[in-house]
mmCIF file of C-alpha atoms in Angstrom:
data_model
loop_
_atom_site.group_PDB
_atom_site.id
_atom_site.type_symbol
_atom_site.label_atom_id
_atom_site.label_comp_id
_atom_site.label_asym_id
_atom_site.label_seq_id
_atom_site.Cartn_x
_atom_site.Cartn_y
_atom_site.Cartn_z
ATOM 1 C CA UNK A 23 30.409 11.809 7.411
ATOM 2 C CA UNK A 24 27.016 10.257 6.580
ATOM 3 C CA UNK A 25 28.191 8.763 3.307
ATOM 4 C CA UNK A 26 31.264 7.216 4.947
ATOM 5 C CA UNK A 27 29.144 5.737 7.724
ATOM 6 C CA UNK A 28 26.549 4.274 5.331
ATOM 7 C CA UNK A 29 29.230 2.902 3.006
ATOM 8 C CA UNK A 30 30.811 1.064 5.949
ATOM 9 C CA UNK A 31 27.547 -0.734 6.758
ATOM 10 C CA UNK A 32 27.741 -4.522 6.731
ATOM 11 C CA UNK A 33 24.115 -5.133 5.749
ATOM 12 C CA UNK A 34 21.007 -3.284 4.649
ATOM 13 C CA UNK A 35 19.634 -3.350 8.199
ATOM 14 C CA UNK A 36 22.935 -1.959 9.486
ATOM 15 C CA UNK A 37 22.813 0.834 6.887
ATOM 16 C CA UNK A 38 19.207 1.720 7.777
ATOM 17 C CA UNK A 39 20.124 1.757 11.469
ATOM 18 C CA UNK A 40 23.126 4.037 10.816
ATOM 19 C CA UNK A 41 20.918 6.350 8.734
ATOM 20 C CA UNK A 42 18.292 6.524 11.487
ATOM 21 C CA UNK A 43 20.972 7.094 14.154
ATOM 22 C CA UNK A 44 22.501 9.943 12.100
ATOM 23 C CA UNK A 45 19.100 11.650 11.987
ATOM 24 C CA UNK A 46 18.594 11.117 15.738
ATOM 25 C CA UNK A 47 22.008 12.670 16.390
ATOM 26 C CA UNK A 48 20.753 15.767 14.546
ATOM 27 C CA UNK A 49 17.824 15.967 16.976
ATOM 28 C CA UNK A 50 15.255 14.491 14.594
ATOM 29 C CA UNK A 51 12.718 11.794 15.405
ATOM 30 C CA UNK A 52 14.159 9.608 12.659
ATOM 31 C CA UNK A 53 14.900 8.845 9.028
ATOM 32 C CA UNK A 54 13.107 6.310 6.859
ATOM 33 C CA UNK A 55 13.262 4.898 3.358
ATOM 34 C CA UNK A 56 10.346 3.571 1.336
ATOM 35 C CA UNK A 57 10.939 1.999 -2.068
ATOM 36 C CA UNK A 58 8.639 1.449 -5.027
ATOM 37 C CA UNK A 59 8.416 -2.321 -5.655
ATOM 38 C CA UNK A 60 8.223 -1.810 -9.420
ATOM 39 C CA UNK A 61 11.820 -0.495 -9.261
ATOM 40 C CA UNK A 62 13.376 -2.806 -6.639
ATOM 41 C CA UNK A 63 13.206 -6.547 -5.907
ATOM 42 C CA UNK A 64 11.794 -6.400 -2.393
ATOM 43 C CA UNK A 65 9.883 -9.697 -2.187
ATOM 44 C CA UNK A 66 11.048 -13.180 -1.240
ATOM 45 C CA UNK A 67 13.688 -14.400 -0.793
ATOM 46 C CA UNK A 68 14.758 -10.990 0.531
ATOM 47 C CA UNK A 69 13.282 -9.687 3.767
ATOM 48 C CA UNK A 70 12.924 -6.129 2.514
ATOM 49 C CA UNK A 71 9.148 -6.094 1.990
ATOM 50 C CA UNK A 72 8.782 -3.637 4.915
ATOM 51 C CA UNK A 73 10.464 -1.022 2.691
ATOM 52 C CA UNK A 74 7.866 -1.383 -0.065
ATOM 53 C CA UNK A 75 5.633 1.606 -0.793
ATOM 54 C CA UNK A 76 2.815 1.097 -3.265
ATOM 55 C CA UNK A 77 3.139 3.718 -5.983
ATOM 56 C CA UNK A 78 -0.657 3.676 -6.301
ATOM 57 C CA UNK A 79 -1.134 4.490 -2.591
ATOM 58 C CA UNK A 80 1.595 7.138 -2.689
ATOM 59 C CA UNK A 81 0.422 8.928 -5.855
ATOM 60 C CA UNK A 82 -2.351 11.064 -4.262
ATOM 61 C CA UNK A 83 0.092 12.203 -1.550
ATOM 62 C CA UNK A 84 2.762 12.935 -4.175
ATOM 63 C CA UNK A 85 0.352 15.043 -6.225
ATOM 64 C CA UNK A 86 -0.986 16.884 -3.147
ATOM 65 C CA UNK A 87 2.319 17.571 -1.382
ATOM 66 C CA UNK A 88 5.077 17.413 -3.988
ATOM 67 C CA UNK A 89 3.337 18.357 -7.239
ATOM 68 C CA UNK A 90 6.176 18.694 -9.749
ATOM 69 C CA UNK A 91 8.772 19.155 -7.001
ATOM 70 C CA UNK A 92 11.362 16.634 -5.752
ATOM 71 C CA UNK A 93 11.061 17.684 -2.103
ATOM 72 C CA UNK A 94 8.341 18.535 0.396
ATOM 73 C CA UNK A 95 8.891 20.106 3.814
ATOM 74 C CA UNK A 96 6.021 20.490 6.252
ATOM 75 C CA UNK A 97 3.257 18.579 8.010
ATOM 76 C CA UNK A 98 1.444 15.466 6.781
ATOM 77 C CA UNK A 99 -2.063 14.565 7.907
ATOM 78 C CA UNK A 100 -2.967 11.259 9.571
ATOM 79 C CA UNK A 101 -3.977 9.327 6.427
ATOM 80 C CA UNK A 102 -0.854 10.550 4.603
ATOM 81 C CA UNK A 103 1.393 9.425 7.464
ATOM 82 C CA UNK A 104 -0.260 5.994 7.394
ATOM 83 C CA UNK A 105 0.740 5.640 3.745
ATOM 84 C CA UNK A 106 4.424 6.532 4.117
ATOM 85 C CA UNK A 107 5.190 5.854 7.802
ATOM 86 C CA UNK A 108 2.606 3.424 9.186
ATOM 87 C CA UNK A 109 4.567 2.798 12.432
ATOM 88 C CA UNK A 110 5.424 6.438 13.103
ATOM 89 C CA UNK A 111 4.297 8.086 16.320
ATOM 90 C CA UNK A 112 4.046 11.790 17.101
ATOM 91 C CA UNK A 113 5.270 13.155 13.766
ATOM 92 C CA UNK A 114 4.918 16.939 13.661
ATOM 93 C CA UNK A 115 6.577 17.611 10.317
ATOM 94 C CA UNK A 116 8.589 15.845 7.645
ATOM 95 C CA UNK A 117 11.229 16.489 5.041
ATOM 96 C CA UNK A 118 10.390 14.168 2.149
ATOM 97 C CA UNK A 119 12.431 13.697 -0.979
ATOM 98 C CA UNK A 120 11.972 11.519 -4.042
ATOM 99 C CA UNK A 121 14.857 9.064 -4.534
ATOM 100 C CA UNK A 122 17.093 8.940 -7.586
ATOM 101 C CA UNK A 123 17.957 11.308 -10.393
ATOM 102 C CA UNK A 124 14.595 10.582 -12.069
ATOM 103 C CA UNK A 125 12.719 10.772 -8.741
ATOM 104 C CA UNK A 126 11.052 7.417 -9.428
ATOM 105 C CA UNK A 127 12.774 4.942 -7.071
ATOM 106 C CA UNK A 128 11.036 5.698 -3.785
ATOM 107 C CA UNK A 129 11.093 8.288 -1.056
ATOM 108 C CA UNK A 130 13.323 9.256 1.868
ATOM 109 C CA UNK A 131 11.703 10.861 4.904
ATOM 110 C CA UNK A 132 13.126 12.715 7.862
ATOM 111 C CA UNK A 133 10.686 13.211 10.726
ATOM 112 C CA UNK A 134 10.492 15.732 13.540
ATOM 113 C CA UNK A 135 8.112 15.828 16.489
ATOM 114 C CA UNK A 136 8.043 19.620 16.106
ATOM 115 C CA UNK A 137 5.244 20.700 13.746
ATOM 116 C CA UNK A 138 7.210 23.780 12.663
ATOM 117 C CA UNK A 139 10.635 22.111 12.300
ATOM 118 C CA UNK A 140 10.220 21.553 8.558
ATOM 119 C CA UNK A 141 8.557 24.269 6.511
ATOM 120 C CA UNK A 142 8.188 25.165 2.867
ATOM 121 C CA UNK A 143 10.934 27.513 1.740
ATOM 122 C CA UNK A 144 13.741 25.862 3.696
ATOM 123 C CA UNK A 145 16.827 24.790 1.784
ATOM 124 C CA UNK A 146 16.800 21.327 0.233
ATOM 125 C CA UNK A 147 20.418 20.895 -0.895
ATOM 126 C CA UNK A 148 21.296 18.260 1.727
ATOM 127 C CA UNK A 149 18.021 16.424 1.056
ATOM 128 C CA UNK A 150 18.840 16.442 -2.649
ATOM 129 C CA UNK A 151 22.343 15.036 -2.122
ATOM 130 C CA UNK A 152 21.055 12.273 0.165
ATOM 131 C CA UNK A 153 18.279 11.350 -2.281
ATOM 132 C CA UNK A 154 20.879 10.935 -5.041
ATOM 133 C CA UNK A 155 23.387 9.047 -2.860
ATOM 134 C CA UNK A 156 21.059 6.453 -1.285
ATOM 135 C CA UNK A 157 20.021 4.440 -4.375
ATOM 136 C CA UNK A 158 23.632 3.587 -5.192
ATOM 137 C CA UNK A 159 24.194 2.382 -1.619
ATOM 138 C CA UNK A 160 20.951 0.392 -1.630
ATOM 139 C CA UNK A 161 22.024 -1.459 -4.773
ATOM 140 C CA UNK A 162 24.656 -3.249 -2.679
ATOM 141 C CA UNK A 163 21.820 -5.231 -1.075
ATOM 142 C CA UNK A 164 18.704 -4.825 -3.204
ATOM 143 C CA UNK A 165 18.524 -5.601 -6.882
ATOM 144 C CA UNK A 166 16.971 -3.003 -9.177
ATOM 145 C CA UNK A 167 14.160 -4.071 -11.498
#
């Protein structure tokens, strides 16, 4: 269902809205994408700069929370949330997954207000599938570097 809905999107903003709405329908606070600007053309003339996530800012969080893994489920502290979700309010826990088959394109985040909603040890199959599906959809609107 999600893939069909995202494929039917008429613009990047429409796709991001559909993605967020899908997460809300599941009872989550939301879903967000952040992309590494060294892999995507996010600057002018596009208006996608809000999706940019500095790899340098993200690296300490990646090392701390993900290590060698593709996915992280659990809480993030205040400074970590500011890096990946600067506008987010009342985030208790996240499911975070590196985008793309080489895990180097960016990150997808699902947020819950419940601190115990996402925990280490939970299954990550759906996260994995979404993280592999999204880059292909994004390429309809954003050029890869």
